[in-house]
């Protein structure tokens, strides 16, 4: 008999409500949940294809061990014993730093994975955690740690009331944005425009979003911080910053404003390519609006000055009185006090650990991924010799080829994943994890990022296929096998940070700390709702809206409760910002600046295997402005080579004036020749990370964030379209 169960998607920040129908052990239907309190019937094809993902024959269904060039089945017990034995020997000989862990993007969408994976590493006594956030948002984590005391504090735009929303480097119609929890982001932006508000989208490409809503402003890649600096300068010059009230909540207000005093709109125009008058108009409209917000995302994060840009965005929001007010930005508390929890587990503290090479500190608990290759290949006794990769594909997702090469130097590489991805091609063992339909969950990492607060818990909706196991079990068993604390009575030791918290609570000594037990305790510890209430409301429960005025002076999690607007690390990065201005935005030698984009049917590197999603034929394409194409003798559909000192890729070109002149756009996540998933291999395309320079030389020094866009590249024709451009035309440059 078919049973329909409410749950929610955990692929991206939107967490759309879904209704999944299961007949026996088959998922027969996945639909958007029309009665969901926030997503209200919105879901994209990735969410509604989760049934195909669940039953995909290319999935990992049993543990595999490398034997020569092939992978062969091995029992869980044997795999755990062999991995454990190897890790014990390496730790005994070289110390705990011999072991490392990379946690990828889906980690942060799984309550159990977040907690158990990093706790596994802590239980082994190693600081060597690397996470995908250093190829995504480390700038935001660093700035928030400096300004607000925790990497997880990110004021979110009050989308239902904002009058002027300035978005930089985001394409909500495709991505649903990042570090904010907004299903149907395009619909929410349209609602702003429909009630007479303004949405301004700053982007080197006229995006799918810009075609549907608001005003679009072209900007040269990598230059957003100069635009924001000039907006601040205009408002400071007009005397319209609310300095006195800001001084009541924040230190360093005057130092912050003074740091950018030289950035007149005229100077910023030269760097950004945006007309000085337009900058003035935008700044003044921002200052005058009855509720305004600057929001920025990966198009700025991954640039050379993501931290300075995010710092400026925070400062502009605060000094125009928009932080912590209705219609500006709010800091939601979450269904339980996530800020208090983060502080209790020491999340804001970078700690004493440094990488062996380059001495990088940890940001949000993890070293920069750009430093990982060197930590593996360093001529140092404590180098990483055994690496666990959980829910990630670093061989593919990290810029440059050095990491993929370094993985082959490891004595042990274990991948815990749904698929045999490109990283798995280097591994010794592959361990099959359950997918989101096979596990209970609560989206803890996004709980304080909701413009419309609500809480939703889900049970597993279908039994695990084959020998797939939930990550909390995998990591608990691995901890035991590797010689860390045993499960049961002292599983607490495998969750050391959480345990510090649990020690204050009446936990039965031999209780099994399953994810549900831990969740129930967290809700009991300070929740607006209890887990049992959430279980009774599988459709999700709306929570009290975030109160304006509840953050500044009240909940700022710095030691003294004040915002630190002029932190030393950011001030120290200003000389780099000033010097770079001379060359930013245009290399001046005929090369183009490479940027990325996302596509609706992709999700980083892991949607191309899903048989339920039809992908554009032939993989990815490069977008080029007509002037840049003509000047190089390139026509629509031709095959071009995009190259840098790091490497080269060849792919078809689409000529479009949606892209600013001087810019070439290539989406990431494609090119799966090394994947073990047949459909991904056949999807075609190329991995743009082969062209983007990697390693610790291409990292934002202040945050460890990899610089992944605005690199100069050479674009040249290598072949004329043999089909008259039909293939490139099969996917319009700006679909939706
Ligand atoms: N050039 C370029 N590179 C980029 C980007 C870019 O814009 N341009 N974007 C960057 C960004 S924002 C990100 S977040 C990173 C992502 O970088 P990664 O996280 O390293 O890579 P993903 O492609 O997201 O791979 C996720 C893996 O997790 C697996 N998986 C999915 N769900 C689960 C689960 O529940 N459990 C387990 N164990 N595995 C699971 C998938 O099968 C897949 O293999 O890529 C970055 N790389
Ligand atoms: N369909 C789909 N959705 C996704 C993902 C996916 O792969 N596919 N990935 C998810 C992940 S992991 C993340 S982190 C989020 C990211 O969500 P977003 O940050 O919204 O990501 P993008 O859609 O890549 O939008 C980035 C925009 O920045 C622009 N850009 C590039 N360089 C610059 C620049 O220098 N300045 C400015 N102002 N803009 C620039 C690009 O043209 C692009 O339009 O999306 C998530 N959602
Ligand atoms: S937008 Fe798509 S991928 Fe993102 S949560 Fe919703 S259904 Fe899932
Ligand atoms: Mo991301």
CSV table of N, CA and C and ligand atoms in Angstrom, one decimal, residues 12 46 105 136 168-171 174-175 177-178 202-205 207 219 221-222 224 297-299 595-596 598-600 602-604 709, ligand 2:
chain,number,residue,atom,x,y,z
A,12,UNK,N,19.6,22.1,-1.0
A,12,UNK,CA,20.1,23.4,-0.9
A,12,UNK,C,19.4,24.1,0.3
A,46,UNK,N,15.4,19.0,-8.7
A,46,UNK,CA,16.4,18.2,-7.9
A,46,UNK,C,15.6,17.6,-6.7
A,105,UNK,N,29.9,19.8,1.1
A,105,UNK,CA,28.7,20.6,1.3
A,105,UNK,C,27.5,19.9,1.9
A,136,UNK,N,33.8,28.3,-0.5
A,136,UNK,CA,32.4,28.8,-0.6
A,136,UNK,C,32.2,30.1,0.2
A,168,UNK,N,24.5,41.3,-4.4
A,168,UNK,CA,25.7,41.2,-5.2
A,168,UNK,C,26.1,39.8,-5.3
A,169,UNK,N,26.4,39.4,-6.6
A,169,UNK,CA,27.0,38.0,-6.7
A,169,UNK,C,26.1,36.9,-6.4
A,170,UNK,N,24.8,37.0,-6.7
A,170,UNK,CA,23.9,35.9,-6.5
A,170,UNK,C,22.9,35.8,-7.6
A,171,UNK,N,22.4,34.6,-7.8
A,171,UNK,CA,21.4,34.4,-8.9
A,171,UNK,C,20.3,33.6,-8.3
A,174,UNK,N,18.1,30.7,-9.8
A,174,UNK,CA,18.7,29.4,-10.0
A,174,UNK,C,19.2,28.8,-8.7
A,175,UNK,N,19.8,29.5,-7.8
A,175,UNK,CA,20.5,29.0,-6.7
A,175,UNK,C,19.7,28.9,-5.4
A,177,UNK,N,20.0,31.3,-3.5
A,177,UNK,CA,20.9,32.1,-2.6
A,177,UNK,C,21.7,31.2,-1.7
A,178,UNK,N,22.5,31.8,-0.9
A,178,UNK,CA,23.3,31.0,0.1
A,178,UNK,C,23.3,31.7,1.4
A,202,UNK,N,23.6,43.2,-8.7
A,202,UNK,CA,24.9,43.6,-9.2
A,202,UNK,C,25.7,42.4,-9.7
A,203,UNK,N,26.0,42.3,-11.0
A,203,UNK,CA,26.5,41.0,-11.5
A,203,UNK,C,27.2,41.2,-12.8
A,204,UNK,N,28.3,40.6,-13.1
A,204,UNK,CA,28.9,40.7,-14.4
A,204,UNK,C,28.1,40.1,-15.5
A,205,UNK,N,27.0,39.4,-15.2
A,205,UNK,CA,26.1,38.7,-16.2
A,205,UNK,C,24.7,39.1,-15.9
A,207,UNK,N,21.6,37.9,-15.3
A,207,UNK,CA,21.3,36.5,-14.9
A,207,UNK,C,19.8,36.2,-15.2
A,219,UNK,N,29.0,44.7,-13.3
A,219,UNK,CA,30.2,45.1,-12.6
A,219,UNK,C,31.3,44.3,-13.1
A,221,UNK,N,34.3,41.8,-12.7
A,221,UNK,CA,34.5,40.7,-11.7
A,221,UNK,C,35.6,41.1,-10.6
A,222,UNK,N,35.3,40.8,-9.4
A,222,UNK,CA,36.2,40.9,-8.3
A,222,UNK,C,36.2,42.3,-7.7
A,224,UNK,N,33.5,44.2,-6.3
A,224,UNK,CA,32.4,44.6,-5.5
A,224,UNK,C,32.8,45.5,-4.2
A,297,UNK,N,26.7,37.1,-2.1
A,297,UNK,CA,26.8,35.7,-2.0
A,297,UNK,C,28.1,35.3,-2.8
A,298,UNK,N,28.1,34.1,-3.3
A,298,UNK,CA,29.3,33.5,-3.8
A,298,UNK,C,30.1,34.2,-4.9
A,299,UNK,N,29.3,35.0,-5.7
A,299,UNK,CA,30.0,35.8,-6.7
A,299,UNK,C,30.9,36.9,-6.1
A,595,UNK,N,34.6,33.8,-14.7
A,595,UNK,CA,33.7,33.6,-13.6
A,595,UNK,C,32.9,32.4,-13.8
A,596,UNK,N,32.1,32.1,-12.8
A,596,UNK,CA,31.2,30.9,-12.9
A,596,UNK,C,29.8,31.2,-12.9
A,598,UNK,N,25.8,28.9,-11.8
A,598,UNK,CA,25.1,27.6,-11.5
A,598,UNK,C,24.0,27.4,-12.4
A,599,UNK,N,23.6,26.1,-12.5
A,599,UNK,CA,22.4,25.8,-13.4
A,599,UNK,C,21.4,25.1,-12.6
A,600,UNK,N,20.1,25.3,-13.0
A,600,UNK,CA,19.0,24.8,-12.2
A,600,UNK,C,19.1,23.3,-11.9
A,602,UNK,N,21.7,21.3,-11.9
A,602,UNK,CA,22.9,20.8,-11.3
A,602,UNK,C,23.0,21.1,-9.8
A,603,UNK,N,23.8,20.4,-9.1
A,603,UNK,CA,24.1,20.9,-7.8
A,603,UNK,C,25.6,20.6,-7.6
A,604,UNK,N,26.4,21.6,-7.7
A,604,UNK,CA,27.9,21.4,-7.7
A,604,UNK,C,28.2,20.1,-8.6
A,709,UNK,N,37.3,33.2,-8.6
A,709,UNK,CA,36.8,33.9,-9.8
A,709,UNK,C,37.6,35.2,-10.0
B,2,LIG,N1,20.6,24.9,-9.0
B,2,LIG,C1,21.7,25.0,-8.2
B,2,LIG,N2,21.4,25.6,-7.0
B,2,LIG,C2,22.4,25.7,-6.1
B,2,LIG,C3,23.7,25.2,-6.3
B,2,LIG,C4,24.0,24.6,-7.6
B,2,LIG,O1,25.1,24.1,-7.9
B,2,LIG,N3,22.9,24.5,-8.5
B,2,LIG,N4,24.7,25.3,-5.4
B,2,LIG,C5,24.4,25.7,-4.0
B,2,LIG,C6,25.5,26.2,-3.3
B,2,LIG,S1,26.6,25.1,-2.7
B,2,LIG,C7,25.7,27.5,-3.1
B,2,LIG,S2,27.0,28.0,-2.2
B,2,LIG,C8,24.7,28.5,-3.5
B,2,LIG,C9,25.3,29.7,-4.2
B,2,LIG,O2,24.3,30.6,-4.5
B,2,LIG,P1,24.7,31.9,-5.4
B,2,LIG,O3,25.8,32.6,-4.6
B,2,LIG,O4,23.5,32.7,-5.7
B,2,LIG,O5,25.4,31.3,-6.6
B,2,LIG,P2,25.4,31.6,-8.2
B,2,LIG,O6,24.1,31.1,-8.8
B,2,LIG,O7,26.6,30.9,-8.7
B,2,LIG,O8,25.5,33.1,-8.4
B,2,LIG,C10,26.7,33.8,-8.3
B,2,LIG,C11,26.6,35.0,-9.2
B,2,LIG,O9,27.7,35.8,-9.0
B,2,LIG,C12,28.1,36.3,-10.3
B,2,LIG,N5,29.4,36.8,-10.2
B,2,LIG,C13,30.6,36.2,-10.6
B,2,LIG,N6,31.6,37.0,-10.3
B,2,LIG,C14,31.1,38.1,-9.7
B,2,LIG,C15,31.7,39.3,-9.2
B,2,LIG,O10,32.9,39.5,-9.2
B,2,LIG,N7,30.8,40.2,-8.6
B,2,LIG,C16,29.5,40.1,-8.6
B,2,LIG,N8,28.7,41.0,-8.1
B,2,LIG,N9,28.9,39.0,-9.1
B,2,LIG,C17,29.7,38.0,-9.6
B,2,LIG,C18,27.8,35.2,-11.3
B,2,LIG,O11,27.6,35.8,-12.6
B,2,LIG,C19,26.5,34.6,-10.7
B,2,LIG,O12,25.4,35.1,-11.3
B,2,LIG,O13,23.8,27.9,-4.5
B,2,LIG,C20,23.3,26.7,-4.0
B,2,LIG,N10,22.2,26.3,-4.9
